[in-house]
């Protein structure tokens, strides 16, 4: 059973419908006690990093998520939810994150090295390239996925499973141990997005059966 974290800033319906299409059971909750029963957790998010962290902290979900991961639970952050996995963000900041993956969330400059401007946010379909193997990318080939974001993670190569190019290298899928993040919206990203979610579910189910 997948728990979807409700802290007031996530596109919960979109994620839950995506899981439903895959035949997965899920529930939405803001209660750490309920979420602790999950075999895996998804942390969605749309909006401001600082506001999101404030809401997580107010509900005690920040400490819960850290404890859940420390206990071996699988966590997947989507869009803003992925950014919250890092140490801090410069959005309305600096603001501290969950520190589950080392790195800082920074804004696209909106201007390349030649001084030519480009659109921010990074919005629409963009191709990702796999950088290294990961349980969530196993058996999949590079394809286009759907992004909507003005900030991206500045993190070490060791944590980048896949990236896209939008003036700079944009970490698209990150991982550290049992923590995963997707900067794009997998539930809106066609066959590849659904396959990535299916791999995450298989990983969670494998732990449940072990």
Short mmCIF file of C-alpha atoms in Angstrom, two decimals:
data_model
loop_
_atom_site.label_atom_id
_atom_site.label_comp_id
_atom_site.label_asym_id
_atom_site.label_seq_id
_atom_site.Cartn_x
_atom_site.Cartn_y
_atom_site.Cartn_z
CA UNK A 1 0.00 0.00 0.00
CA UNK A 2 1.46 3.34 -1.10
CA UNK A 3 0.99 6.35 1.15
CA UNK A 4 0.72 9.75 -0.55
CA UNK A 5 1.70 12.62 1.75
CA UNK A 6 -0.93 15.35 2.03
CA UNK A 7 0.63 18.52 3.43
CA UNK A 8 -1.43 20.98 1.42
CA UNK A 9 0.81 21.52 -1.63
CA UNK A 10 0.65 18.38 -3.73
CA UNK A 11 -1.22 17.35 -6.86
CA UNK A 12 -2.64 14.40 -4.96
CA UNK A 13 -5.38 13.41 -7.40
CA UNK A 14 -3.00 13.24 -10.34
CA UNK A 15 -0.60 10.95 -8.47
CA UNK A 16 -3.32 8.71 -7.04
CA UNK A 17 -4.94 8.32 -10.48
CA UNK A 18 -1.58 7.40 -11.96
CA UNK A 19 -1.14 4.67 -9.36
CA UNK A 20 -4.71 3.51 -9.94
CA UNK A 21 -3.97 3.05 -13.65
CA UNK A 22 -1.15 0.71 -12.64
CA UNK A 23 -3.47 -1.29 -10.40
CA UNK A 24 -1.72 -0.12 -7.23
CA UNK A 25 -3.51 0.51 -3.96
CA UNK A 26 -2.79 3.86 -2.33
CA UNK A 27 -4.16 6.25 0.26
CA UNK A 28 -3.74 9.97 0.96
CA UNK A 29 -2.95 11.14 4.48
CA UNK A 30 -1.35 13.87 6.57
CA UNK A 31 -1.11 11.58 9.63
CA UNK A 32 2.36 10.15 10.36
CA UNK A 33 0.81 7.18 12.19
CA UNK A 34 -1.23 6.25 9.14
CA UNK A 35 1.62 6.88 6.73
CA UNK A 36 3.95 4.71 8.82
CA UNK A 37 1.86 1.70 7.73
CA UNK A 38 2.81 2.31 4.08
CA UNK A 39 5.04 -0.10 2.22
CA UNK A 40 6.28 2.94 0.28
CA UNK A 41 5.63 6.68 0.33
CA UNK A 42 5.26 9.31 -2.39
CA UNK A 43 5.89 12.97 -1.57
CA UNK A 44 4.33 15.14 -4.31
CA UNK A 45 4.51 18.91 -4.44
CA UNK A 46 3.66 22.05 -6.38
CA UNK A 47 4.59 25.56 -5.24
CA UNK A 48 7.17 27.21 -2.98
CA UNK A 49 9.95 25.25 -1.26
CA UNK A 50 9.85 27.39 1.88
CA UNK A 51 6.06 27.15 2.22
CA UNK A 52 6.16 23.39 1.69
CA UNK A 53 8.82 22.85 4.37
CA UNK A 54 6.87 25.07 6.77
CA UNK A 55 3.77 22.92 6.30
CA UNK A 56 5.71 19.66 6.68
CA UNK A 57 7.29 20.93 9.89
CA UNK A 58 3.97 22.19 11.27
CA UNK A 59 2.45 18.72 10.87
CA UNK A 60 5.53 16.82 12.09
CA UNK A 61 5.91 15.22 8.68
CA UNK A 62 9.52 16.35 8.23
CA UNK A 63 10.79 14.32 11.19
CA UNK A 64 8.50 11.44 10.30
CA UNK A 65 9.86 11.19 6.75
CA UNK A 66 13.44 11.20 8.03
CA UNK A 67 12.63 8.45 10.51
CA UNK A 68 10.74 6.45 7.89
CA UNK A 69 13.72 6.53 5.54
CA UNK A 70 16.18 5.76 8.35
CA UNK A 71 14.07 2.69 9.14
CA UNK A 72 14.44 1.41 5.57
CA UNK A 73 11.21 2.75 4.08
CA UNK A 74 11.13 3.75 0.42
CA UNK A 75 10.40 7.38 -0.41
CA UNK A 76 9.78 8.94 -3.83
CA UNK A 77 9.65 12.73 -4.20
CA UNK A 78 7.96 14.20 -7.29
CA UNK A 79 8.57 17.74 -8.67
CA UNK A 80 8.72 20.03 -5.61
CA UNK A 81 8.66 16.84 -3.56
CA UNK A 82 12.01 15.89 -5.11
CA UNK A 83 13.49 19.30 -4.32
CA UNK A 84 12.46 18.95 -0.68
CA UNK A 85 14.76 15.91 -0.41
CA UNK A 86 17.85 18.16 -0.61
CA UNK A 87 19.67 20.21 2.03
CA UNK A 88 18.39 23.64 1.09
CA UNK A 89 16.86 25.89 -1.55
CA UNK A 90 17.53 29.47 -2.56
CA UNK A 91 13.84 29.97 -3.40
CA UNK A 92 12.58 32.71 -1.07
CA UNK A 93 15.51 31.56 0.97
CA UNK A 94 17.76 30.21 1.98
CA UNK A 95 15.39 27.56 3.30
CA UNK A 96 16.36 24.22 4.81
CA UNK A 97 15.13 20.95 3.29
CA UNK A 98 14.92 17.35 4.50
CA UNK A 99 18.65 16.69 3.88
CA UNK A 100 18.02 13.17 2.62
CA UNK A 101 20.19 13.77 -0.46
CA UNK A 102 23.14 16.21 -0.45
CA UNK A 103 22.68 19.30 -2.61
CA UNK A 104 21.11 22.71 -3.05
CA UNK A 105 18.10 23.76 -5.13
CA UNK A 106 18.89 26.76 -7.35
CA UNK A 107 17.01 28.84 -9.91
CA UNK A 108 17.54 28.73 -13.66
CA UNK A 109 19.45 31.88 -14.59
CA UNK A 110 17.23 32.66 -17.56
CA UNK A 111 20.28 33.71 -19.58
CA UNK A 112 22.95 31.53 -21.19
CA UNK A 113 26.70 32.17 -21.26
CA UNK A 114 26.36 34.30 -24.41
CA UNK A 115 23.79 36.53 -22.72
CA UNK A 116 20.85 35.15 -24.67
CA UNK A 117 17.70 34.80 -22.59
CA UNK A 118 15.62 31.66 -22.31
CA UNK A 119 12.22 30.94 -20.80
CA UNK A 120 11.81 30.21 -17.11
CA UNK A 121 10.07 28.07 -15.97
CA UNK A 122 11.33 25.01 -17.80
CA UNK A 123 7.94 23.79 -18.97
CA UNK A 124 6.93 21.07 -21.38
CA UNK A 125 8.39 17.86 -22.80
CA UNK A 126 12.13 17.31 -22.67
CA UNK A 127 14.28 14.26 -23.24
CA UNK A 128 16.05 12.62 -20.32
CA UNK A 129 19.21 10.55 -20.62
CA UNK A 130 20.05 7.82 -18.14
CA UNK A 131 23.40 8.38 -16.41
CA UNK A 132 23.68 5.24 -14.31
CA UNK A 133 21.67 2.19 -13.34
CA UNK A 134 18.97 2.37 -10.69
CA UNK A 135 16.10 0.11 -9.62
CA UNK A 136 13.59 2.69 -10.87
CA UNK A 137 15.17 2.98 -14.33
CA UNK A 138 15.97 -0.70 -14.90
CA UNK A 139 14.99 -1.98 -18.34
CA UNK A 140 13.94 1.44 -19.64
CA UNK A 141 15.19 3.56 -22.53
CA UNK A 142 15.60 7.34 -22.68
CA UNK A 143 12.52 9.27 -23.77
CA UNK A 144 10.72 12.59 -23.28
CA UNK A 145 8.98 13.44 -20.00
CA UNK A 146 6.93 16.41 -18.79
CA UNK A 147 8.60 19.15 -16.70
CA UNK A 148 7.23 22.26 -14.98
CA UNK A 149 9.80 23.98 -12.71
CA UNK A 150 11.85 27.14 -12.22
CA UNK A 151 14.39 25.60 -9.83
CA UNK A 152 16.60 22.53 -10.11
CA UNK A 153 18.91 20.50 -7.91
CA UNK A 154 22.64 21.21 -7.83
CA UNK A 155 23.92 17.88 -6.57
CA UNK A 156 26.77 15.41 -6.98
CA UNK A 157 27.02 13.12 -10.00
CA UNK A 158 26.76 10.08 -7.72
CA UNK A 159 23.11 10.89 -7.01
CA UNK A 160 22.01 11.64 -10.60
CA UNK A 161 20.37 8.64 -12.28
CA UNK A 162 19.05 10.63 -15.27
CA UNK A 163 19.29 14.20 -16.49
CA UNK A 164 17.86 16.58 -19.07
CA UNK A 165 19.44 19.60 -20.71
CA UNK A 166 17.88 23.05 -20.38
CA UNK A 167 20.83 25.39 -20.83
CA UNK A 168 22.45 23.43 -17.97
CA UNK A 169 22.32 19.80 -16.91
CA UNK A 170 19.10 19.28 -14.97
CA UNK A 171 18.96 16.29 -12.61
CA UNK A 172 15.75 14.54 -13.64
CA UNK A 173 15.95 11.39 -11.52
CA UNK A 174 18.01 11.25 -8.33
CA UNK A 175 18.59 8.51 -5.80
CA UNK A 176 20.40 7.77 -2.59
CA UNK A 177 19.77 4.37 -1.04
CA UNK A 178 16.02 4.00 -0.51
CA UNK A 179 15.28 7.64 -1.42
CA UNK A 180 14.32 8.58 -4.99
CA UNK A 181 13.28 11.79 -6.70
CA UNK A 182 11.81 12.74 -10.08
CA UNK A 183 11.86 16.41 -11.08
CA UNK A 184 9.27 15.83 -13.80
CA UNK A 185 5.72 14.50 -13.38
CA UNK A 186 5.86 10.75 -14.12
CA UNK A 187 2.06 10.41 -13.97
CA UNK A 188 1.84 12.95 -16.84
CA UNK A 189 4.81 11.61 -18.83
CA UNK A 190 3.32 8.92 -21.01
CA UNK A 191 4.62 5.36 -21.16
CA UNK A 192 8.05 6.13 -19.73
CA UNK A 193 6.59 7.93 -16.73
CA UNK A 194 4.22 5.08 -15.97
CA UNK A 195 7.05 2.56 -16.36
CA UNK A 196 9.14 4.50 -13.86
CA UNK A 197 6.27 4.44 -11.36
CA UNK A 198 5.77 0.74 -12.03
CA UNK A 199 9.46 0.10 -11.24
CA UNK A 200 9.12 2.02 -7.98
CA UNK A 201 6.08 -0.07 -7.08
CA UNK A 202 7.96 -3.28 -7.90
CA UNK A 203 10.81 -2.17 -5.65
CA UNK A 204 8.39 -1.49 -2.80
CA UNK A 205 6.56 -4.78 -3.34
CA UNK A 206 9.86 -6.66 -3.35
CA UNK A 207 10.70 -5.27 0.08
CA UNK A 208 7.22 -6.18 1.33
CA UNK A 209 7.69 -9.80 0.23
CA UNK A 210 11.24 -10.11 1.59
#
